[in-house]
Amino acid sequence: MRTFFNVEDIGDLHQALAEAEEVKQNRFGYQQLGKNKTLLMIFFNNSLRTRLSTQKAAMNLGMNVIVLDVNAGAWKLETERGVIMDGDKSEHLLEAIPVMGCYCDLIGVRSFAGLSDRDYDYAETIVNQFVKYSGRPVFAMETATVHPLQAFADTITIAEKWKELKQTRRPKVVMSWAPHCRALPQAVPNSFAQWMNAADVDFVITQPEGYELDPKFVGNAKVEYDQKKALEGADFVYAKNWSCPGVKNKADYGKILSKDMSWTIDTEHMSWTNDGYFMHCLPVRRGLIVTDDVIESPHSLVIPEAANREISAEVVIKRILESL
C-alpha cells in the first residue's frame, strides 16, 4: 500500500478489521517493521487525536517520528503555481516537498478544506502534490475531502461493539447532520459514508435540504430528510456537522444553510433508536451537536472511538511498511 485516502486503499475490509483486532491484542509485535524507519507527520492544521494517535501508532511499530507544524515551526509555504512570491510566504511547496521526502520513509499529511473553492478542495490539490513530488508513500491524516483514519477507527468501534453484543443481524447505522456555529468541512462525513457503504451495515444519512454530500461518497446509502424517521430503530447514531457541500448549487459551497437546533442529538432523539449508541469523531460542541446527558451516557462511544484511532493508524502504517 503506497497511499491511503479511501476505503478501497485498505483492500478487503473484513480482513482489515481482523488485522485491527490482532494489532490491538499485540500493539508492539511488529517493531521490526519500523526499525530505522522514519515517519514525517505534516500538519497544516491543528490536531489532538490525530497527532497523538498516529505518533503513538508509529512508535508502537518501532519508528522514529518527526512532527512538522507548517504554520508554527516552518517557513510559510506557498501552494499556488505562477505566483510572484513577494508576500509573507518564503518557500514554495514544490521545493519543500522533495526536501521533506529526503528525511523520511513515509509521510502523513493533514490539510483541511478552505471551503471557498469547491473545485480546488475536491481536487485535493495540496495532498496530491505530496503524492507526486515527495517520492514517499503518503497517507491522509485528514484532507480537504476525506478523513480515512477516523472512519477506519469508527468502523472498528462499531464492529467491536456489535461483537460484544453478540448480534448476528446487520446493524442499522445512521449518520445525522447536527447544527454548528462554524462552517466545517465534509471530510469526516464523506469518509464515514464511504466506509459504512463498504461495511456490513444498513446505512442511512439524514440531513436538511441543501446538505447533500457528493454522490461518490453517498454511494448506496439511503438518504432521509426526516431525522426522526431516519433514527427509528438505529443501533448506532453518528452525529456530525458539515457545511454545504455545494452539490446542488456550487455557489453555496462551504456555507451554513441552517442552524436548526431541533437536529441536536438529545435523549428524545436517542429514544427513537433501538437503544442505540452515540458516536462522534471529537472535538464536539456540547449543546450544539449533542447534549451532556447523551455524550456522558453509558451508550456513548466517543472515547472508544478515539482510542481506536491508535489502532487504525497502526494497521495503516504497518501495511505501508510491509510494502516498502
XYZ file of N, CA and C in Angstrom, residues 1 18 23-24 52 66 115 168 175 187 220 253 256 287 322:
45
model
N 0.855 -1.195 0.000
C 0.000 0.000 0.000
C 0.888 1.240 0.000
N -10.084 -7.688 10.955
C -9.441 -8.799 11.663
C -8.012 -8.435 12.036
N -3.786 -6.507 15.892
C -2.863 -5.447 16.298
C -3.206 -4.940 17.696
N -4.494 -4.827 17.980
C -4.919 -4.315 19.279
C -4.486 -5.252 20.407
N -1.680 12.633 18.322
C -1.262 11.716 19.382
C -1.381 10.257 18.958
N 9.020 12.376 13.131
C 9.252 13.819 13.036
C 7.896 14.485 12.831
N -12.851 25.710 1.947
C -14.304 25.957 1.907
C -14.692 27.200 1.114
N -26.093 -11.039 15.445
C -25.789 -11.677 14.162
C -26.407 -10.935 12.987
N -26.049 8.274 10.136
C -25.247 9.491 10.281
C -26.183 10.689 10.170
N -15.078 16.351 5.271
C -14.140 15.228 5.248
C -14.601 14.055 6.112
N -24.461 3.907 -1.947
C -25.752 3.237 -1.861
C -26.518 3.549 -0.588
N -21.284 26.376 -1.669
C -20.245 25.524 -1.081
C -19.591 26.196 0.124
N -23.073 27.951 5.743
C -24.011 27.428 6.739
C -25.417 27.779 6.267
N -24.128 20.889 23.446
C -25.263 21.799 23.352
C -25.624 22.150 21.929
N 5.120 -2.688 5.277
C 5.243 -4.005 4.653
C 5.414 -3.908 3.147
